[in-house]
Amino acid sequence: MEEANKTPPFLGQLKKDSVADCIGATQLVRLNRLPVAIGIKARVYAKLEYFNAGGSVKDRIAKRMVEKAERDGTIKPGDTLIEASSGNTGIAIALMAAIRGYKCIITLSQKMSLEKEQILKALGAKVIRTPGGVPIDSPDSIISVAQRLQREIPNSSILNQYTNPDNPAAHEFGTAEELWYQTEGHIDVLISGAGTGGTITGTTRVLKKRSKDILCVAVDPIGSVLARPDELNNAKAEYKVEGIGYYFVPEVLDRAEPDLWIKTSDRDSFQYARRLVQEEGLLCGGSSGATIAALVQVIEARPELNTEDKLIVVILPDSLRNYLTKFANDDWMSEHGYNSL
């Protein structure tokens, strides 16, 4: 019989000095029911980035960008951090601002969910909503508005996830190393969505150095312009999935790093996200479903990867928490025609 007073394992690792220390080292969990249901024989594991303190993969880059800027002396507690964001980076920076003692302003497109705005405000951030779908050089874009605010507000800084090299570096030194360790170096396919591109660029950069045999796949929604070759981006569409895709190519994205780009539809993304919730118990966001939609396409194109000895990793970037009034809602799905695959 186990002793009642036995010290729990890893207790020392569970004691943290700050919630910022609860960023990274996320779980890698095998998918069991869904792969079988869709005919996938390979072992599929999900990197659960919503286990980060702020609920998304963007916590990694916010922590690294803030800590680097502090070391460089470009920001100090009491300053104002301003960031243009589709939501998750904004939440992550607001979290770091709350921990470190900064003011925070986030510019957020009207396209993004109400839940993201509510979380930002709960963290003490000020939220400036901007029109959705405007060109990036428009004075009303999230980036232009953030830049104007930075010029107007004394002692303010933009960490700029779109150009900051610490964005992909967070994944080079964090996500990639974790995956290599967790899979014991036996990873055959990596699938990740692309937004700013930091996750896929940084993670792929390291994994491909470790093994040239790894197939690294980037996922881009139909209507976005990130995929390569450019011919993949010909479809003109407004996409509703959040957190992946852009109408411009961020500086930190190296489009040549992935071996393959896959385009995914909103319907497939949301339906597979709901199945991850209902069949695997994973409380993930809509862009997580896009990785499964991409997985299906990869297996169809490369059937030799669909064997029991292959190990495939999908990165699930954020949480269902952000989308309770969107794809998690039956009425919303019906209204937008996403009810069936």
GROMACS .gro file of N, CA and C in nm, residues 170-181 202-204 206-207:
model
   51
  170ALA      N    1   1.175   3.185  -2.950
  170ALA     CA    2   1.105   3.120  -2.839
  170ALA      C    3   1.074   2.975  -2.872
  171HIS      N    4   1.053   2.947  -2.999
  171HIS     CA    5   1.022   2.810  -3.041
  171HIS      C    6   1.147   2.730  -3.074
  172GLU      N    7   1.251   2.799  -3.118
  172GLU     CA    8   1.379   2.731  -3.139
  172GLU      C    9   1.431   2.675  -3.007
  173PHE      N   10   1.428   2.757  -2.904
  173PHE     CA   11   1.486   2.718  -2.776
  173PHE      C   12   1.385   2.655  -2.681
  174GLY      N   13   1.257   2.658  -2.719
  174GLY     CA   14   1.153   2.601  -2.633
  174GLY      C   15   1.079   2.487  -2.699
  175THR      N   16   0.983   2.521  -2.783
  175THR     CA   17   0.894   2.421  -2.843
  175THR      C   18   0.969   2.309  -2.913
  176ALA      N   19   1.065   2.344  -2.996
  176ALA     CA   20   1.138   2.242  -3.073
  176ALA      C   21   1.215   2.148  -2.981
  177GLU      N   22   1.283   2.204  -2.882
  177GLU     CA   23   1.361   2.120  -2.790
  177GLU      C   24   1.269   2.028  -2.710
  178GLU      N   25   1.155   2.079  -2.669
  178GLU     CA   26   1.059   1.997  -2.596
  178GLU      C   27   1.010   1.880  -2.681
  179LEU      N   28   0.976   1.909  -2.806
  179LEU     CA   29   0.926   1.804  -2.895
  179LEU      C   30   1.031   1.697  -2.921
  180TRP      N   31   1.155   1.740  -2.939
  180TRP     CA   32   1.262   1.643  -2.963
  180TRP      C   33   1.279   1.551  -2.843
  181TYR      N   34   1.271   1.610  -2.724
  181TYR     CA   35   1.284   1.532  -2.601
  181TYR      C   36   1.163   1.441  -2.581
  202GLY      N   37   1.043   2.871  -3.619
  202GLY     CA   38   1.140   2.837  -3.516
  202GLY      C   39   1.148   2.688  -3.489
  203THR      N   40   1.032   2.622  -3.483
  203THR     CA   41   1.031   2.479  -3.454
  203THR      C   42   1.091   2.399  -3.568
  204THR      N   43   1.052   2.432  -3.690
  204THR     CA   44   1.105   2.362  -3.807
  204THR      C   45   1.255   2.382  -3.820
  206VAL      N   46   1.486   2.409  -3.606
  206VAL     CA   47   1.563   2.320  -3.519
  206VAL      C   48   1.543   2.173  -3.556
  207LEU      N   49   1.418   2.132  -3.575
  207LEU     CA   50   1.392   1.991  -3.602
  207LEU      C   51   1.457   1.944  -3.731
   0.00000   0.00000   0.00000
